[in-house]
Amino acid sequence: MGYGMMGYAGQGYGYGTSLFGGFFHSVFSLLYWGLLLAGLYFLVRWLIEAVSGKSACLVPAAPVATLSALEILKQRYARGEISCEEFERIKQDLA
């Protein structure tokens, strides 16, 4: 006797109505595709940030605080980039 398209006796094709075949297959399939799409999204976002050097966030970055010329001069003197004489001369020019 041939089994034909039905396979073995009592078994059909597909997942049938068992709990493990139907429900869990659907849940894990959705989970798989959701994780795959989320991974692709974050990969593309990371690549855009890496190439452009900018953040791909929708929230703009906080503005950079601007320093006065005197504050910059004090920082340069504190780092040892300029001598005391240069500091005093430049400070007089700024005043």
Short mmCIF file of C-alpha atoms in Angstrom, two decimals:
data_model
loop_
_atom_site.label_atom_id
_atom_site.label_comp_id
_atom_site.label_asym_id
_atom_site.label_seq_id
_atom_site.Cartn_x
_atom_site.Cartn_y
_atom_site.Cartn_z
CA MET A 1 0.00 0.00 0.00
CA GLY A 2 1.47 3.39 -0.97
CA TYR A 3 1.58 6.30 1.42
CA GLY A 4 1.13 8.92 -1.27
CA MET A 5 0.99 12.56 -0.27
CA MET A 6 -0.12 11.92 3.29
CA GLY A 7 3.19 10.56 4.55
CA TYR A 8 2.90 7.89 7.19
CA ALA A 9 -0.47 6.81 8.39
CA GLY A 10 -2.03 9.40 10.66
CA GLN A 11 0.49 12.11 9.89
CA GLY A 12 -0.17 14.97 7.53
CA TYR A 13 1.94 17.85 6.38
CA GLY A 14 2.28 21.06 8.32
CA TYR A 15 2.37 21.64 12.03
CA GLY A 16 -1.07 20.43 12.83
CA THR A 17 -2.97 21.57 15.87
CA SER A 18 -0.54 20.56 18.60
CA LEU A 19 0.53 23.21 21.08
CA PHE A 20 4.21 22.87 20.24
CA GLY A 21 3.64 22.96 16.51
CA GLY A 22 1.25 25.85 16.11
CA PHE A 23 1.47 28.37 18.95
CA PHE A 24 5.16 28.09 19.79
CA HIS A 25 6.16 28.13 16.14
CA SER A 26 4.26 31.39 15.66
CA VAL A 27 5.75 33.00 18.78
CA PHE A 28 9.33 31.98 18.00
CA SER A 29 8.94 33.00 14.38
CA LEU A 30 7.78 36.50 15.40
CA LEU A 31 10.56 36.70 17.99
CA TYR A 32 13.17 35.66 15.42
CA TRP A 33 12.08 38.22 12.82
CA GLY A 34 11.68 40.96 15.44
CA LEU A 35 15.21 40.43 16.75
CA LEU A 36 16.61 40.24 13.23
CA LEU A 37 14.96 43.52 12.19
CA ALA A 38 15.99 45.26 15.42
CA GLY A 39 19.58 44.10 14.90
CA LEU A 40 19.58 45.42 11.34
CA TYR A 41 18.17 48.76 12.52
CA PHE A 42 20.88 49.21 15.16
CA LEU A 43 23.60 48.09 12.73
CA VAL A 44 22.54 50.69 10.15
CA ARG A 45 22.26 53.34 12.85
CA TRP A 46 25.75 52.53 14.14
CA LEU A 47 27.18 52.65 10.61
CA ILE A 48 25.62 56.06 9.98
CA GLU A 49 27.13 57.39 13.22
CA ALA A 50 30.53 55.88 12.43
CA VAL A 51 30.69 57.31 8.90
CA SER A 52 29.28 60.77 9.58
CA GLY A 53 30.75 61.25 13.03
CA LYS A 54 27.37 62.52 14.17
CA SER A 55 24.86 60.93 16.44
CA ALA A 56 21.77 59.51 14.74
CA CYS A 57 19.64 60.35 17.79
CA LEU A 58 16.52 62.39 17.27
CA VAL A 59 17.28 64.51 20.36
CA PRO A 60 19.79 67.25 19.56
CA ALA A 61 22.97 67.40 21.60
CA ALA A 62 23.35 70.04 24.28
CA PRO A 63 24.94 73.24 22.98
CA VAL A 64 28.62 73.66 23.69
CA ALA A 65 29.33 76.35 26.26
CA THR A 66 31.29 79.23 24.79
CA LEU A 67 34.23 80.51 26.76
CA SER A 68 35.36 84.10 26.89
CA ALA A 69 38.80 85.01 25.57
CA LEU A 70 40.05 85.64 29.10
CA GLU A 71 38.88 82.20 30.26
CA ILE A 72 40.66 80.56 27.32
CA LEU A 73 43.79 82.56 28.14
CA LYS A 74 43.65 81.39 31.77
CA GLN A 75 43.27 77.78 30.66
CA ARG A 76 46.26 78.06 28.31
CA TYR A 77 48.37 79.55 31.13
CA ALA A 78 47.23 76.82 33.53
CA ARG A 79 48.22 74.10 31.04
CA GLY A 80 51.64 75.71 30.63
CA GLU A 81 51.17 76.61 26.97
CA ILE A 82 52.20 80.24 27.57
CA SER A 83 54.57 81.92 29.99
CA CYS A 84 53.69 84.45 32.67
CA GLU A 85 54.95 87.33 30.51
CA GLU A 86 52.88 86.21 27.53
CA PHE A 87 49.83 85.81 29.78
CA GLU A 88 50.17 89.37 31.13
CA ARG A 89 50.79 90.84 27.66
CA ILE A 90 47.80 89.09 26.09
CA LYS A 91 45.62 89.97 29.09
CA GLN A 92 46.49 93.67 28.62
CA ASP A 93 45.63 93.39 24.90
CA LEU A 94 42.25 91.91 25.71
CA ALA A 95 41.37 94.53 28.31
#
